[in-house]
Short mmCIF file of C-alpha atoms in Angstrom, two decimals:
data_model
loop_
_atom_site.label_atom_id
_atom_site.label_comp_id
_atom_site.label_asym_id
_atom_site.label_seq_id
_atom_site.Cartn_x
_atom_site.Cartn_y
_atom_site.Cartn_z
CA MET D 11 0.00 0.00 0.00
CA PRO D 12 1.64 3.30 -1.04
CA GLU D 13 2.39 6.09 1.42
CA CYS D 14 3.13 9.73 0.57
CA LEU D 15 5.89 11.20 2.72
CA VAL D 16 6.52 14.95 3.03
CA PHE D 17 9.57 16.52 4.66
CA ARG D 18 10.42 20.19 5.21
CA VAL D 19 14.04 21.37 5.50
CA PRO D 20 15.54 24.88 5.70
CA ALA D 21 17.90 26.38 3.12
CA GLN D 22 20.68 28.82 3.92
CA HIS D 23 20.96 29.89 0.27
CA PRO D 24 19.47 28.72 -3.05
CA ALA D 25 22.17 26.09 -3.63
CA ASP D 26 22.05 24.76 -0.08
CA VAL D 27 20.64 21.28 -0.61
CA SER D 28 22.36 19.84 2.46
CA GLY D 29 19.04 19.41 4.28
CA VAL D 30 17.64 17.42 1.39
CA MET D 31 20.70 15.20 1.13
CA ASP D 32 20.85 14.68 4.91
CA LEU D 33 17.47 12.98 4.60
CA VAL D 34 18.93 10.66 1.97
CA THR D 35 22.23 9.88 3.66
CA SER D 36 20.51 9.22 7.00
CA GLY D 37 18.17 6.74 5.36
CA THR D 38 15.09 8.79 6.29
CA VAL D 39 14.09 8.71 2.64
CA GLY D 40 15.61 6.88 -0.30
CA ALA D 41 16.60 8.95 -3.32
CA PRO D 42 14.56 6.65 -5.64
CA GLU D 43 11.50 7.35 -3.46
CA ILE D 44 11.59 11.11 -4.09
CA VAL D 45 9.04 12.16 -6.73
CA ALA D 46 9.00 15.95 -6.29
CA ILE D 47 10.74 18.79 -4.48
CA PHE D 48 9.20 22.22 -3.93
CA GLY D 49 11.51 25.08 -3.04
CA LYS D 50 11.11 28.68 -1.89
CA THR D 51 14.21 30.65 -2.89
CA GLU D 52 15.09 34.21 -1.94
CA GLY D 53 15.21 35.76 -5.42
CA ASN D 54 12.87 38.42 -6.78
CA GLY D 55 10.48 35.91 -8.34
CA CYS D 56 10.62 37.76 -11.68
CA VAL D 57 12.02 36.85 -15.10
CA ASN D 58 15.65 37.33 -14.07
CA ASP D 59 15.37 35.32 -10.85
CA PHE D 60 18.12 32.76 -11.39
CA THR D 61 17.94 31.53 -7.79
CA ARG D 62 15.38 29.04 -9.08
CA GLN D 63 17.74 27.71 -11.71
CA LEU D 64 20.61 27.62 -9.22
CA ALA D 65 18.51 25.53 -6.81
CA VAL D 66 17.48 23.16 -9.61
CA MET D 67 21.10 22.69 -10.71
CA ALA D 68 22.21 22.00 -7.15
CA LEU D 69 19.42 19.50 -6.58
CA GLU D 70 19.98 17.71 -9.88
CA THR D 71 23.72 17.41 -9.23
CA ALA D 72 23.31 16.10 -5.69
CA LEU D 73 20.48 13.72 -6.50
CA ALA D 74 22.28 12.38 -9.57
CA THR D 75 25.05 11.06 -7.33
CA ALA D 76 22.54 9.39 -5.03
CA LEU D 77 20.59 7.93 -7.94
CA GLY D 78 23.59 6.86 -9.99
CA CYS D 79 22.54 8.84 -13.06
CA THR D 80 23.31 12.11 -14.79
CA PRO D 81 21.94 15.43 -13.49
CA ALA D 82 19.72 15.70 -16.57
CA GLU D 83 18.28 12.26 -15.87
CA ALA D 84 17.63 13.20 -12.24
CA GLY D 85 15.80 16.35 -13.37
CA ALA D 86 13.73 14.37 -15.85
CA ARG D 87 12.75 11.88 -13.15
CA ILE D 88 11.90 14.23 -10.25
CA ALA D 89 9.56 17.23 -10.54
CA LEU D 90 11.51 20.24 -9.24
CA VAL D 91 9.24 23.20 -8.50
CA MET D 92 11.21 26.25 -7.44
CA SER D 93 9.27 29.39 -6.50
CA GLY D 94 11.25 32.60 -6.14
CA GLY D 95 10.48 35.26 -3.58
CA THR D 96 10.61 35.14 0.23
CA GLU D 97 9.62 38.72 0.93
CA GLY D 98 8.66 39.89 4.40
CA GLY D 99 9.35 37.23 6.99
CA LEU D 100 9.06 34.18 4.72
CA SER D 101 11.81 31.62 5.22
CA PRO D 102 13.59 29.82 2.34
CA HIS D 103 13.04 26.07 2.49
CA PHE D 104 12.49 22.88 0.53
CA LEU D 105 9.56 20.45 0.66
CA ILE D 106 10.51 16.88 -0.29
CA LEU D 107 7.65 14.65 -1.43
CA ALA D 108 8.26 10.92 -1.67
CA ARG D 109 6.34 7.73 -2.30
CA ARG D 110 7.09 4.38 -0.66
CA GLU D 111 5.30 1.16 0.04
CA GLY D 112 3.84 1.14 3.54
CA PRO D 113 1.95 -1.34 5.69
CA ALA D 114 -1.69 -2.09 4.97
CA ALA D 115 -4.06 0.16 6.87
CA PRO D 116 -7.79 0.36 7.56
CA GLU D 117 -9.81 1.44 4.56
CA ARG D 118 -9.61 5.22 4.62
CA LYS D 119 -8.30 8.03 2.49
CA ALA D 120 -4.77 9.32 3.01
CA LEU D 121 -2.47 11.78 1.28
CA ALA D 122 -1.74 10.67 -2.29
CA ILE D 123 0.57 12.07 -4.94
CA GLY D 124 0.85 11.77 -8.70
CA THR D 125 3.15 13.51 -11.15
CA ALA D 126 3.19 14.07 -14.89
CA PHE D 127 4.98 16.22 -17.44
CA THR D 128 3.90 17.88 -20.65
CA HIS D 129 6.03 17.98 -23.77
CA ALA D 130 8.55 20.82 -24.02
CA PHE D 131 6.58 23.77 -25.31
CA ARG D 132 7.63 25.84 -28.26
CA PRO D 133 7.72 29.56 -27.40
CA GLU D 134 4.63 30.20 -29.49
CA GLU D 135 2.64 27.71 -27.38
CA ILE D 136 3.27 29.42 -24.06
CA GLY D 137 0.22 31.27 -22.73
CA ARG D 138 -2.09 29.79 -25.33
CA MET D 139 -4.64 27.02 -25.63
CA SER D 140 -2.04 24.42 -26.55
CA GLN D 141 -0.55 24.89 -23.08
CA VAL D 142 -4.04 24.72 -21.51
CA GLU D 143 -4.88 21.44 -23.23
CA ALA D 144 -1.49 19.82 -22.62
CA THR D 145 -1.74 20.72 -18.94
CA ALA D 146 -5.27 19.29 -18.64
CA ALA D 147 -4.12 16.01 -20.18
CA ALA D 148 -1.11 15.83 -17.83
CA VAL D 149 -3.30 16.50 -14.78
CA GLY D 150 -5.45 13.55 -15.83
CA ARG D 151 -2.38 11.31 -16.04
CA ALA D 152 -1.14 12.47 -12.64
CA MET D 153 -4.55 11.83 -11.07
CA ALA D 154 -4.57 8.32 -12.52
CA GLU D 155 -1.11 7.65 -11.11
CA ALA D 156 -2.31 8.77 -7.67
CA GLY D 157 -5.51 6.74 -7.83
CA LEU D 158 -7.59 9.91 -7.57
CA THR D 159 -10.68 8.98 -9.56
CA ASP D 160 -12.93 11.65 -8.04
CA PRO D 161 -11.88 15.25 -8.79
CA ALA D 162 -13.42 16.25 -5.45
CA ASP D 163 -10.58 14.37 -3.71
CA VAL D 164 -7.97 16.60 -5.39
CA HIS D 165 -6.94 19.46 -3.11
CA LEU D 166 -3.95 20.97 -4.89
CA VAL D 167 -2.35 20.79 -8.31
CA GLN D 168 1.08 22.40 -8.31
CA VAL D 169 2.57 23.30 -11.68
CA LYS D 170 5.96 24.64 -12.64
CA CYS D 171 5.70 26.29 -16.05
CA PRO D 172 8.00 28.16 -18.46
CA LEU D 173 8.15 31.80 -19.50
CA LEU D 174 9.29 33.76 -22.54
CA THR D 175 12.67 35.41 -22.86
CA SER D 176 13.97 37.64 -25.64
CA ALA D 177 15.90 34.69 -27.07
CA ARG D 178 12.83 32.46 -27.06
CA ILE D 179 10.74 35.16 -28.72
CA ALA D 180 13.44 35.55 -31.39
CA ASP D 181 13.48 31.78 -31.94
CA ALA D 182 9.75 31.77 -32.65
CA ALA D 183 10.08 34.73 -35.01
CA ALA D 184 12.91 33.04 -36.90
CA ARG D 185 10.56 30.13 -37.58
CA GLY D 186 7.76 32.45 -38.69
CA HIS D 187 5.66 32.30 -35.50
CA GLY D 188 4.30 34.99 -33.23
CA VAL D 189 4.10 34.69 -29.45
CA ALA D 190 1.38 35.50 -26.94
CA THR D 191 3.27 38.60 -25.73
CA HIS D 192 6.59 40.35 -26.27
CA ASP D 193 6.64 41.46 -22.64
CA THR D 194 8.73 38.80 -20.90
CA TYR D 195 7.30 39.60 -17.47
CA ALA D 196 3.73 39.43 -18.78
CA SER D 197 4.56 36.03 -20.25
CA MET D 198 4.92 34.67 -16.72
CA GLY D 199 1.30 35.55 -15.98
CA LEU D 200 0.04 34.13 -19.25
CA SER D 201 1.92 30.87 -18.68
CA ARG D 202 0.61 30.59 -15.13
CA GLY D 203 -2.88 31.47 -16.32
CA ALA D 204 -2.89 28.91 -19.14
CA SER D 205 -1.60 26.26 -16.72
CA ALA D 206 -4.28 27.12 -14.15
CA LEU D 207 -7.03 26.97 -16.75
CA GLY D 208 -5.72 23.56 -17.81
CA ILE D 209 -6.10 22.43 -14.21
CA ALA D 210 -9.59 23.92 -14.02
CA LEU D 211 -10.51 22.09 -17.23
CA ALA D 212 -9.20 18.77 -15.93
CA LEU D 213 -11.07 19.13 -12.62
CA GLY D 214 -14.33 20.24 -14.21
CA GLU D 215 -14.19 23.75 -12.79
CA VAL D 216 -14.63 25.40 -16.21
CA ASP D 217 -16.26 24.36 -19.48
CA ARG D 218 -14.09 23.84 -22.55
CA GLU D 219 -16.38 26.15 -24.55
CA GLN D 220 -15.38 29.07 -22.31
CA LEU D 221 -11.68 28.72 -23.06
CA THR D 222 -9.96 30.59 -25.88
CA ASP D 223 -6.61 32.26 -26.37
CA PRO D 224 -8.10 35.74 -25.67
CA ALA D 225 -9.67 34.46 -22.41
CA ILE D 226 -6.25 33.65 -20.94
CA GLY D 227 -5.28 36.44 -18.58
CA THR D 228 -8.48 38.42 -19.14
CA ARG D 229 -11.47 36.31 -18.02
CA ARG D 230 -10.90 36.62 -14.29
CA ASP D 231 -14.23 34.93 -13.64
CA LEU D 232 -12.68 31.69 -14.92
CA PHE D 233 -10.42 30.06 -12.34
CA SER D 234 -9.47 26.97 -10.42
CA GLY D 235 -9.78 26.80 -6.65
CA ARG D 236 -7.07 24.15 -6.50
CA ALA D 237 -4.39 25.40 -8.91
CA SER D 238 -0.98 26.73 -7.94
CA ALA D 239 1.28 27.67 -10.83
CA SER D 240 4.79 29.09 -10.68
CA ALA D 241 6.65 30.25 -13.79
CA GLY D 242 10.41 30.08 -14.22
CA ILE D 243 13.21 30.47 -16.71
CA GLU D 244 14.73 27.07 -15.97
CA LEU D 245 12.42 24.84 -18.04
CA MET D 246 10.24 24.66 -21.17
CA ARG D 247 7.69 22.03 -20.12
CA ASN D 248 5.01 21.98 -17.44
CA GLU D 249 5.76 19.80 -14.43
CA ILE D 250 2.55 18.78 -12.65
CA ILE D 251 2.13 17.44 -9.11
CA VAL D 252 -1.37 16.42 -8.01
CA LEU D 253 -2.06 16.11 -4.28
CA GLY D 254 -5.24 14.73 -2.76
CA ASN D 255 -6.70 12.19 -0.37
CA ALA D 256 -7.25 8.81 -1.97
CA PRO D 257 -8.32 5.35 -0.90
CA GLY D 258 -5.65 2.69 -1.16
CA TRP D 259 -3.01 4.95 0.41
CA THR D 260 -1.68 4.77 3.94
CA GLY D 261 0.13 7.06 6.35
CA PRO D 262 -0.66 9.80 8.87
CA LEU D 263 -0.87 12.71 6.43
CA ALA D 264 -3.86 14.39 4.82
CA ILE D 265 -4.45 17.54 2.79
CA ALA D 266 -7.29 20.05 2.72
CA HIS D 267 -7.87 23.33 0.89
CA ARG D 268 -10.06 26.39 0.73
CA VAL D 269 -10.02 29.58 -1.35
CA MET D 270 -8.99 32.94 0.06
CA ASP D 271 -11.27 35.69 -1.23
CA ASP D 272 -8.56 38.32 -0.71
CA GLY D 273 -5.09 38.70 0.75
CA ILE D 274 -6.28 39.05 4.35
CA ASP D 275 -8.79 36.20 4.36
CA LEU D 276 -7.58 34.65 7.61
CA PRO D 277 -10.84 32.71 8.13
CA ALA D 278 -10.11 30.69 4.97
CA ILE D 279 -6.78 29.54 6.42
CA LEU D 280 -8.34 28.77 9.78
CA GLY D 281 -11.08 26.88 7.94
CA VAL D 282 -8.54 24.61 6.27
CA LEU D 283 -6.99 23.90 9.65
CA SER D 284 -10.43 23.11 11.06
CA ASP D 285 -11.06 20.72 8.17
CA LEU D 286 -7.91 18.86 9.26
CA GLY D 287 -9.01 18.60 12.87
CA PHE D 288 -7.23 21.58 14.39
CA PRO D 289 -9.00 23.91 16.86
CA GLU D 290 -11.58 26.02 15.08
CA ALA D 291 -10.58 29.42 16.41
CA GLY D 292 -7.34 31.35 16.63
CA PRO D 293 -3.72 30.75 15.64
CA LEU D 294 -2.06 27.41 16.33
CA SER D 295 -0.03 26.75 19.43
CA ARG D 296 3.64 25.91 18.96
CA GLN D 297 2.92 22.20 19.47
CA GLU D 298 0.01 22.19 17.02
CA SER D 299 2.07 24.15 14.50
CA GLU D 300 4.53 21.28 14.21
CA ARG D 301 1.73 19.01 12.99
CA VAL D 302 1.51 21.22 9.91
CA ILE D 303 4.00 19.87 7.38
CA ALA D 304 3.33 22.42 4.67
CA LEU D 305 1.13 25.38 3.83
CA LEU D 306 0.91 26.32 0.15
CA VAL D 307 -0.94 29.46 -0.90
CA LYS D 308 -1.22 31.80 -3.87
CA ALA D 309 -0.89 35.58 -3.53
CA GLU D 310 -2.14 38.17 -6.01
CA PRO D 311 -2.91 41.90 -5.73
CA SER D 312 -6.46 42.70 -6.81
CA HIS D 313 -6.69 44.51 -10.12
CA ASP D 314 -9.15 47.14 -8.85
CA GLY D 315 -6.60 48.38 -6.31
CA LEU D 316 -8.86 47.67 -3.35
CA ILE D 317 -8.98 45.27 -0.42
CA ARG D 318 -12.46 45.29 1.12
CA GLY D 319 -13.09 48.77 -0.22
CA ARG D 320 -9.82 50.28 0.93
CA ARG D 321 -7.06 51.33 -1.44
CA HIS D 322 -3.75 49.47 -1.75
CA ILE D 323 -0.71 50.59 -3.73
CA MET D 324 0.68 47.22 -4.80
CA ASN D 325 -0.07 47.81 -8.48
CA ASP D 326 1.29 51.39 -8.45
CA ASP D 327 4.71 50.89 -6.86
CA SER D 328 7.41 51.45 -9.48
CA ASP D 329 10.17 50.21 -7.17
CA ILE D 330 8.80 46.87 -5.96
CA ASN D 331 6.86 44.44 -8.14
CA ALA D 332 3.23 43.95 -7.13
CA THR D 333 3.58 40.19 -6.68
CA ARG D 334 6.38 40.81 -4.18
CA HIS D 335 4.06 43.00 -2.10
CA ALA D 336 1.38 40.31 -2.30
CA ARG D 337 3.70 37.53 -1.13
CA ALA D 338 4.73 39.60 1.88
CA LEU D 339 1.12 40.44 2.74
CA VAL D 340 -0.27 36.92 2.44
CA GLY D 341 2.85 35.44 4.01
CA GLY D 342 2.32 37.56 7.11
CA VAL D 343 -1.32 36.53 7.42
CA ALA D 344 -0.50 32.84 6.95
CA ALA D 345 2.47 32.93 9.33
CA ALA D 346 0.29 34.45 12.05
CA ALA D 347 -2.22 31.62 11.62
CA ILE D 348 0.31 28.78 11.54
CA GLY D 349 2.93 30.16 13.90
CA ARG D 350 5.84 29.61 11.47
CA THR D 351 7.39 31.41 8.52
CA ASP D 352 8.63 28.46 6.40
CA LEU D 353 5.52 28.58 4.21
CA PHE D 354 5.20 28.12 0.43
CA VAL D 355 3.69 31.46 -0.58
CA SER D 356 3.70 31.83 -4.35
CA GLY D 357 2.96 35.07 -6.20
CA GLY D 358 1.01 35.49 -9.39
CA ALA D 359 -2.45 33.93 -9.10
CA GLU D 360 -3.83 34.37 -12.62
CA HIS D 361 -6.93 32.11 -12.88
CA GLN D 362 -5.95 30.66 -9.48
CA GLY D 363 -8.82 31.69 -7.27
CA PRO D 364 -10.80 34.94 -7.54
CA ASP D 365 -9.18 38.28 -8.37
CA GLY D 366 -7.06 39.31 -5.38
CA GLY D 367 -7.42 35.94 -3.66
CA GLY D 368 -6.15 32.42 -4.22
CA PRO D 369 -6.21 28.80 -3.10
CA VAL D 370 -4.64 27.78 0.20
CA ALA D 371 -3.81 24.14 1.00
CA VAL D 372 -2.38 22.55 4.12
CA ILE D 373 -0.70 19.17 4.52
CA ALA D 374 -0.78 18.01 8.12
CA ARG D 375 -0.30 15.00 10.32
CA VAL D 376 -3.81 13.97 11.32
CA ARG D 377 -3.10 10.51 12.77
CA ASP D 378 -0.42 8.93 14.93
#
């Protein structure tokens, strides 16, 4: 009977994978058991954030030695989702997700994981329907791998997706193709948005007839309540990790999610904790906080410039990118609820929850 294991380790810098490898060398987890690693790195989270690529290179190199393969083979085998930006009090860290065979358990649902990859996208496919459809198909494959037959049992789909650079735009032009945008930063949002709509399509949250190229990035009424997409320069394919509670799995972990309506929607976070059996009111105690293995949440400034009728300046700051403000805001709210700062707060929530809000998911130990 499979068991999904999740470990959280700190990082002193983007290439510090010592915590990950300590788990391997100590025998806590076998390198072949690792199926995905999420990382929060302290870059700016924008196009030129190479802390993500540095972390990927360090992980691939270290894991290749443990797996007895090349770094490229390690990267092709394990989904590496690096999210840049630890503004405010957020703490850089890695989440290691593994699958191993565990003892048979009473018939009940437990945390399950499935992964899948799309093909490597051509630049002209990024932010368009081809990316939406490829993502939807990959989500279906990852659900099947996890044994998640009911979309209602899926609580988070994490995607790492590519972005456009000047060189990639030039490559498309040289082959006679246009791209979704010539603004490299805007391409991050379109890639995240197309990926999120692919998740929504796979989970039945939107109808296929509603989806078109022009709808990507503009139809804010179309979204997934379980999508988390992070764009980066270090890849050209989508890497998909589906997390849910499925029968046929064992272990003490479970996952739950809700959708934050805005960046200060503390009740949504507390509601997720309540769904997992934590006290219904107030922040967690230090002891209860340690039962929380991971919190993953999306952060996005609202486009109307308001939070509950009051003006914010996130979209108007010429010095600091709006998504960086949003990560700091949501990170502070989430840290107050959980009692820790090593939380996976990801900026840019295009089609991931309502405008100004976003999905929040918690993985916690719910059984001895």
